[in-house]
């Protein structure tokens, strides 16, 4: 079933409305949430050993990037860092 949902976007400057709407439409899943949130929802269902392997792979591939991506790959919940050690 499809349910209508409303989202408020405050866009400044006003001239960027088409650009922002295009981005939102391209990066929103059929669940009406941003695609990265859907990815996170899928990953939290993985067992901890698989999460550990994926994290280590992300660190390896991230090391090949020219930019510093440590902020993107940093742990957001340090209490659960045991999953990644």
CSV table of C-alpha atoms in Angstrom, one decimal:
chain,number,residue,atom,x,y,z
A,1,UNK,CA,0.0,0.0,0.0
A,2,UNK,CA,1.1,3.5,-0.6
A,3,UNK,CA,0.5,6.1,2.1
A,4,UNK,CA,0.9,9.8,1.4
A,5,UNK,CA,3.5,11.6,3.5
A,6,UNK,CA,4.4,15.2,3.9
A,7,UNK,CA,8.0,16.5,4.3
A,8,UNK,CA,8.9,20.1,5.0
A,9,UNK,CA,12.0,21.3,3.3
A,10,UNK,CA,13.4,24.7,4.1
A,11,UNK,CA,15.5,25.7,1.2
A,12,UNK,CA,17.7,28.8,1.2
A,13,UNK,CA,18.3,30.4,-1.3
A,14,UNK,CA,14.9,30.0,-2.9
A,15,UNK,CA,16.6,29.6,-6.3
A,16,UNK,CA,17.9,26.2,-5.2
A,17,UNK,CA,14.5,24.6,-4.7
A,18,UNK,CA,14.6,22.6,-8.0
A,19,UNK,CA,18.1,21.3,-7.2
A,20,UNK,CA,17.2,20.3,-3.7
A,21,UNK,CA,14.0,18.6,-4.7
A,22,UNK,CA,15.8,16.7,-7.4
A,23,UNK,CA,18.4,15.5,-4.9
A,24,UNK,CA,15.7,14.5,-2.4
A,25,UNK,CA,13.7,12.6,-5.1
A,26,UNK,CA,16.8,10.7,-6.3
A,27,UNK,CA,18.0,9.8,-2.8
A,28,UNK,CA,14.8,8.7,-1.1
A,29,UNK,CA,13.7,5.1,-1.1
A,30,UNK,CA,10.2,3.6,-1.5
A,31,UNK,CA,9.9,3.8,2.3
A,32,UNK,CA,9.9,7.6,2.0
A,33,UNK,CA,13.2,7.9,4.0
A,34,UNK,CA,16.6,8.8,2.8
A,35,UNK,CA,18.5,5.9,1.3
A,36,UNK,CA,21.4,6.0,3.8
A,37,UNK,CA,18.9,5.4,6.6
A,38,UNK,CA,17.6,2.3,4.7
A,39,UNK,CA,21.2,1.1,4.4
A,40,UNK,CA,21.7,1.5,8.2
A,41,UNK,CA,18.4,-0.4,8.8
A,42,UNK,CA,19.7,-3.3,6.7
A,43,UNK,CA,23.1,-3.3,8.4
A,44,UNK,CA,21.8,-3.4,11.9
A,45,UNK,CA,20.3,-6.8,11.1
A,46,UNK,CA,23.7,-8.3,10.3
A,47,UNK,CA,25.5,-10.4,12.9
A,48,UNK,CA,28.4,-8.7,14.7
A,49,UNK,CA,31.1,-10.8,13.0
A,50,UNK,CA,29.8,-9.6,9.6
A,51,UNK,CA,29.7,-6.0,10.8
A,52,UNK,CA,33.3,-6.3,12.0
A,53,UNK,CA,34.4,-7.6,8.6
A,54,UNK,CA,32.5,-4.9,6.7
A,55,UNK,CA,34.0,-2.2,9.0
A,56,UNK,CA,37.6,-3.5,8.4
A,57,UNK,CA,37.0,-3.5,4.6
A,58,UNK,CA,35.7,0.0,4.8
A,59,UNK,CA,38.8,1.1,6.7
A,60,UNK,CA,41.0,-0.6,4.1
A,61,UNK,CA,39.3,0.9,1.1
A,62,UNK,CA,39.0,4.2,2.9
A,63,UNK,CA,42.8,4.2,3.4
A,64,UNK,CA,43.1,4.4,-0.4
A,65,UNK,CA,41.2,7.6,-0.6
A,66,UNK,CA,43.1,10.9,-1.0
A,67,UNK,CA,40.9,12.7,1.5
A,68,UNK,CA,40.7,12.1,5.2
A,69,UNK,CA,37.6,10.1,5.8
A,70,UNK,CA,38.2,9.2,9.4
A,71,UNK,CA,35.1,11.3,10.4
A,72,UNK,CA,32.9,9.2,8.1
A,73,UNK,CA,34.3,5.9,9.4
A,74,UNK,CA,34.5,6.9,13.1
A,75,UNK,CA,32.3,5.0,15.5
A,76,UNK,CA,29.2,6.9,16.6
A,77,UNK,CA,28.5,4.7,19.7
A,78,UNK,CA,31.8,4.0,21.5
A,79,UNK,CA,30.0,1.7,23.9
A,80,UNK,CA,29.6,-0.7,21.1
A,81,UNK,CA,33.2,-0.5,19.8
A,82,UNK,CA,33.7,-4.1,21.0
A,83,UNK,CA,31.8,-5.2,17.9
A,84,UNK,CA,34.7,-3.8,15.7
A,85,UNK,CA,37.8,-5.0,17.7
